[in-house]
Tab-separated table of C-alpha atoms in Angstrom:
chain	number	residue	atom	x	y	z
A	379	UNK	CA	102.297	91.337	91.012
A	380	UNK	CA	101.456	94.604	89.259
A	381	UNK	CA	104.738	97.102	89.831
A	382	UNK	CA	104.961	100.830	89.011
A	383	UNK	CA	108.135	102.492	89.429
A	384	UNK	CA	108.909	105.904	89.415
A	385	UNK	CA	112.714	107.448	90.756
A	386	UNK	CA	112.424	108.892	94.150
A	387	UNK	CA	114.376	111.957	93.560
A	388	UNK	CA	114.493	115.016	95.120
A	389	UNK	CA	113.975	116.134	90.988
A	390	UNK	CA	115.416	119.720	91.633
A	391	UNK	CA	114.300	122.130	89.004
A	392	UNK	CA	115.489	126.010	88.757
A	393	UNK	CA	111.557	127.924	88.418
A	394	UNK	CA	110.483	128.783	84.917
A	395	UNK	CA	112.392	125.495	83.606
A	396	UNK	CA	110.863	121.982	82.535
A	397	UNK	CA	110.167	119.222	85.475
A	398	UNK	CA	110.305	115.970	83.735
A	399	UNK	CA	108.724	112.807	85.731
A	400	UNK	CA	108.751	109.363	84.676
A	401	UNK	CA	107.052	106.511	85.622
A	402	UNK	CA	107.457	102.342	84.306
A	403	UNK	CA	104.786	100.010	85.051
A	404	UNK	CA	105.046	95.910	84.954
A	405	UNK	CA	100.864	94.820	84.138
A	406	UNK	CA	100.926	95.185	80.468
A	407	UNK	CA	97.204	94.910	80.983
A	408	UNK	CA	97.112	98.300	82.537
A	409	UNK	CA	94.169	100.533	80.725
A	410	UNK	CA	94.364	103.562	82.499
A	411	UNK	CA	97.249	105.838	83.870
A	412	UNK	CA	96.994	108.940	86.022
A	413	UNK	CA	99.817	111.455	87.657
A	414	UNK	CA	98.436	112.662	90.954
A	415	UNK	CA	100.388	115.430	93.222
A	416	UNK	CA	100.658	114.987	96.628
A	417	UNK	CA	101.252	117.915	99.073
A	418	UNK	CA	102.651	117.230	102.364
A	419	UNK	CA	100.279	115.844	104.835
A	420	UNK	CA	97.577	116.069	102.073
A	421	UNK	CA	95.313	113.683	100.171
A	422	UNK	CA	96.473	113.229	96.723
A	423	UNK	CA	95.201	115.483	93.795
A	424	UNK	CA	94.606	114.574	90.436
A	425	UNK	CA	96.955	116.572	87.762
A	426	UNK	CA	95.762	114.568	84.594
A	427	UNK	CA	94.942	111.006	83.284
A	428	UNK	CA	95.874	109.597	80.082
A	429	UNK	CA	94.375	105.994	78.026
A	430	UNK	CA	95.715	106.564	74.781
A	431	UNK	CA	99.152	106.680	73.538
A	432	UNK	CA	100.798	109.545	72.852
A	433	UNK	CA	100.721	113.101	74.373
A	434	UNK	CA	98.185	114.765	76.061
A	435	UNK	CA	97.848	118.639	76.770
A	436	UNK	CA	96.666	120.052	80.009
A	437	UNK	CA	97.755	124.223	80.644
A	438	UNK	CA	101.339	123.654	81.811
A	439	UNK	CA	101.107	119.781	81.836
A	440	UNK	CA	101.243	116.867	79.285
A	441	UNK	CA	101.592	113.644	79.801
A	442	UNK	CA	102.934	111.053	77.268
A	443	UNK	CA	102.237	107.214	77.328
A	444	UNK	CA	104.265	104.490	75.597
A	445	UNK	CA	102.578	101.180	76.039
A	446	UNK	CA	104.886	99.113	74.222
A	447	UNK	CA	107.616	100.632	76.498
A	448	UNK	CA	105.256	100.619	79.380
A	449	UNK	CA	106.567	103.754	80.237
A	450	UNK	CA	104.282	106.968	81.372
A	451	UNK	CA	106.013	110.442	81.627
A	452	UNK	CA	104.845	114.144	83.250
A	453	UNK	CA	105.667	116.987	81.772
A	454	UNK	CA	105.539	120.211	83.906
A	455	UNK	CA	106.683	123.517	81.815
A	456	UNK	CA	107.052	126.847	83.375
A	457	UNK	CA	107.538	125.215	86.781
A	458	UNK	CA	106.641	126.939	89.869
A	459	UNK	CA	107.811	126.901	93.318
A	460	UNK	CA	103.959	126.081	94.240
A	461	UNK	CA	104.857	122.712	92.368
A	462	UNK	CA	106.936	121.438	94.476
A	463	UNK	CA	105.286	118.222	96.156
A	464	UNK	CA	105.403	114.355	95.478
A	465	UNK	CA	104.272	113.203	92.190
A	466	UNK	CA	102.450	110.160	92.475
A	467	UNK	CA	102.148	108.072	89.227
A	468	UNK	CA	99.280	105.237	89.168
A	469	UNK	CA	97.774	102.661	86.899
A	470	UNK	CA	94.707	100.146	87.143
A	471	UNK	CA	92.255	98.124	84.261
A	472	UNK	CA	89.392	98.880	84.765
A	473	UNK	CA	87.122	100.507	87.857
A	474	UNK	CA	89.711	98.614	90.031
A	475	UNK	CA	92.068	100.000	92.760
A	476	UNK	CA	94.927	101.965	91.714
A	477	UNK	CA	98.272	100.647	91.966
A	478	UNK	CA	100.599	103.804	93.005
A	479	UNK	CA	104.667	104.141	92.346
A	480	UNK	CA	106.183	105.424	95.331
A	481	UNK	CA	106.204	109.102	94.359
A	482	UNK	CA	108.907	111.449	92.823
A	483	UNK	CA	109.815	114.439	95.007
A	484	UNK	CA	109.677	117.945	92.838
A	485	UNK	CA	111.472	121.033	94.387
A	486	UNK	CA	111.743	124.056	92.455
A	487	UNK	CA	114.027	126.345	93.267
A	488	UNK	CA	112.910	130.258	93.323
B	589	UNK	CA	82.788	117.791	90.564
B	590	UNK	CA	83.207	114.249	92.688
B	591	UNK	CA	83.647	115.510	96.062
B	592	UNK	CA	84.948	112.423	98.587
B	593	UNK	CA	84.846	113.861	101.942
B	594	UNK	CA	85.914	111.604	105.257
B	595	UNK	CA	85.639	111.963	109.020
B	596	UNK	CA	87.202	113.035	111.590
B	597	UNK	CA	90.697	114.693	109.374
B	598	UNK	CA	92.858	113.535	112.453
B	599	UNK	CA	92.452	111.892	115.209
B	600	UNK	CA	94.916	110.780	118.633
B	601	UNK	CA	93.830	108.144	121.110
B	602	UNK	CA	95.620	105.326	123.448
B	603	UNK	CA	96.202	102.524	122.535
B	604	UNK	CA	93.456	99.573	122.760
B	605	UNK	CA	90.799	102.041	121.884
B	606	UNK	CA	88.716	101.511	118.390
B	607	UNK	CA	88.780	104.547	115.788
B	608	UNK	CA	85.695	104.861	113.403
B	609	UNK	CA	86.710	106.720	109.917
B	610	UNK	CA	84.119	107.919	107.578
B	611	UNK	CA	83.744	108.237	104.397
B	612	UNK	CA	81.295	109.592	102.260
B	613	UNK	CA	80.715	110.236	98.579
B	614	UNK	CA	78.862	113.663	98.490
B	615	UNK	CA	77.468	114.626	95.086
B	616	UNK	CA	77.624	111.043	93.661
B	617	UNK	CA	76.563	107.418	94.674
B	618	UNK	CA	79.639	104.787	95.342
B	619	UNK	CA	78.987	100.925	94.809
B	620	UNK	CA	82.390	100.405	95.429
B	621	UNK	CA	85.233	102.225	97.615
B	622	UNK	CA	88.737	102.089	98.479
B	623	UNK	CA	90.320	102.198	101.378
B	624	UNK	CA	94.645	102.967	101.577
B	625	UNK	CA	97.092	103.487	103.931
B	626	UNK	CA	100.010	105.672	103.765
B	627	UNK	CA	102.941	105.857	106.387
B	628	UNK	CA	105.463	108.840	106.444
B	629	UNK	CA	107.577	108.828	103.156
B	630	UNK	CA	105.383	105.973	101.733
B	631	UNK	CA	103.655	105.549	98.880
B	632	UNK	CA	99.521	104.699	99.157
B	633	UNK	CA	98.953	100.967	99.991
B	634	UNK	CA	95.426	99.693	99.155
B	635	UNK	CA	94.233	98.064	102.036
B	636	UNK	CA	90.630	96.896	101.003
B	637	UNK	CA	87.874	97.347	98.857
B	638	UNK	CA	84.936	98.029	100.295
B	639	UNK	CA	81.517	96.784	98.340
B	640	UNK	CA	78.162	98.301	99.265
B	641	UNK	CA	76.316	95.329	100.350
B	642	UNK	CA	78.480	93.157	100.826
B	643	UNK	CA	81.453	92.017	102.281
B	644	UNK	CA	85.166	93.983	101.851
B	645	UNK	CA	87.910	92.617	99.656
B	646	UNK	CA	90.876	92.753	102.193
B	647	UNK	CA	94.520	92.874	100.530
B	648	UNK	CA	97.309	90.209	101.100
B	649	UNK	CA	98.770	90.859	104.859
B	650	UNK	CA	95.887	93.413	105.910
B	651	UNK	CA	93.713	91.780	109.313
B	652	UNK	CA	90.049	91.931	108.290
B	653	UNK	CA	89.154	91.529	111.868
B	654	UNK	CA	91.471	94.368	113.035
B	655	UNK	CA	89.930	96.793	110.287
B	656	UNK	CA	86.433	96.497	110.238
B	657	UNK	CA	84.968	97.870	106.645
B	658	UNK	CA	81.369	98.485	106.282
B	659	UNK	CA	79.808	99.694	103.354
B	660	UNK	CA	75.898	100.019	103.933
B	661	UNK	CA	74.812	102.878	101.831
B	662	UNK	CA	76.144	104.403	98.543
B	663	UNK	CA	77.513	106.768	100.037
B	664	UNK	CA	78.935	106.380	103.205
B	665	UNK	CA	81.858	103.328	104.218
B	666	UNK	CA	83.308	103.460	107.437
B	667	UNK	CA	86.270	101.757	108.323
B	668	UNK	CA	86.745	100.822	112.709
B	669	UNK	CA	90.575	100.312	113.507
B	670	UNK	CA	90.336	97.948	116.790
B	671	UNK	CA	92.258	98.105	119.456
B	672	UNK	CA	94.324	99.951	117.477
B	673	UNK	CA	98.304	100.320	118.858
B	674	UNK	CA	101.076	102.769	117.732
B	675	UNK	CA	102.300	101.043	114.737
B	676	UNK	CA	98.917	102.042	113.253
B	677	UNK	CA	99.552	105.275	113.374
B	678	UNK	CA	99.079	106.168	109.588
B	679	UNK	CA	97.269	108.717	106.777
B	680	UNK	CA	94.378	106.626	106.118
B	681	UNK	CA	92.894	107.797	103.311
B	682	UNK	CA	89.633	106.530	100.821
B	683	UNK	CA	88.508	106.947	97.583
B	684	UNK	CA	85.806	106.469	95.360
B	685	UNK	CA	85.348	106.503	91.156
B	686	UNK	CA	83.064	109.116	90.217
B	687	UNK	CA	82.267	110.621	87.132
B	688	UNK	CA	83.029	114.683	86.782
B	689	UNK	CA	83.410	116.808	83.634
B	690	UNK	CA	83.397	113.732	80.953
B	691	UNK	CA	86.000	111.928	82.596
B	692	UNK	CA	85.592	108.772	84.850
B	693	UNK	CA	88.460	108.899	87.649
B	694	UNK	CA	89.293	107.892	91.262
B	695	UNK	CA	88.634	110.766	93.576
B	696	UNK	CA	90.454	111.205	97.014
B	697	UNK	CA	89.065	112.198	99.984
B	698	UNK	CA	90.781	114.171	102.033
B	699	UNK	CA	92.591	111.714	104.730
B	700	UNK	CA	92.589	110.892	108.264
B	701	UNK	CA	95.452	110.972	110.215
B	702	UNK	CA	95.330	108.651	112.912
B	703	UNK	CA	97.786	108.738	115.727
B	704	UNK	CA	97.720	105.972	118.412
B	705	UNK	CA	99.904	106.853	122.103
């Protein structure tokens, strides 16, 4: 059974610091790997996506994948109090269903 | 960009009643949808998939005859709780790959919160 893990928190960050989110999955067949951010009583949002290993740059966001570690990590710089919410991690192969961790909950402190 | 959009965005009703969600894909065309569930502090749980054409692929432990999936068009599934009851009080909420800006991702609509007295 496909597993993605991801520590529940609260992650408590001071604003203008570094939020650092991790995220281990179990299918080493996973192809694809997103971090989505989930606002209270909203739909999930997608922040980025990554395939390759490595890092990958979005604005205030990069996300690194390991594959051999099986390990996916979000990096939020310059955090803001309007990025406090749940950080969902996924994976999936393929145009399948996405296989969620249970979230890690950001609060950044003004 | 992929727009999911779904129908009604909450919804309360007693329990024993059916609740029709809607979901449509509005600037792109859907073979295949997903349908999750999401209770308070929860992550997402993928209930079904949802084929147009054809039957749903119901997940392990999810009653295919209490939540009735029907995908006729490319655009639209709709998912009927029956007779739903209070522990299916949830976020249900759908999605859909579509393709946006060079990238190929699942998009989310925005969720229906059902709440059953």
């Amino acid at each position: 059974q496909k597993e993605v893990e991801q520590n529940s928190g609260p992650l408590s960050v001071p604003e203008g610091a570094i939020a650092s989110l991790n995220c281990t999955y179990s299918d080493r067949g996973s192809q694809s790997f997103f971090w989505y951010r989930q606002y209270s009583g909203k739909s999930p949002e997608l922040i980025m996506f990554i395939y390759s290993n490595g890092d990958k740059e979005d604005g205030r966001f990069t996300a690194q994948l390991n594959k051999a570690s099986q390990y996916v990590s979000l990096l939020i710089r310059d955090s803001q109090p309007s990025d406090s919410a749940t950080y969902l991690c996924a994976v999936n192969e393929g145009r399948r269903a996405l296989t969620f961790g249970s979230g890690t909950r950001l609060q950044v402190q003004p | 960009g992929a727009v999911v959009s779904q129908h009604p965005s909450w919804v309360i009703c007693k329990s024993g009643t059916s609740v029709k969600i809607e979901c449509r894909s509005l600037d792109f065309q859907a073979t295949t949808m997903f349908w999750y569930r999401q209770f308070p502090k929860q992550s997402l749980m993928l209930m079904a998939t949802s084929n147009e054409g054809s039957k749903a692929t119901y997940e392990q432990g999810v009653e295919k005859d209490k939540f009735l999936i029907n995908h006729a068009s490319l655009t639209l599934s709709t998912l009927t709780v029956t007779s739903a009851h209070p522990e299916d009080s949830s976020f249900y909420i759908c999605s859909a790959w579509g393709w946006a800006e060079s990238t190929d991702t699942q998009y989310f609509g925005p969720g229906t919160r059902l709440t059953v007295l």
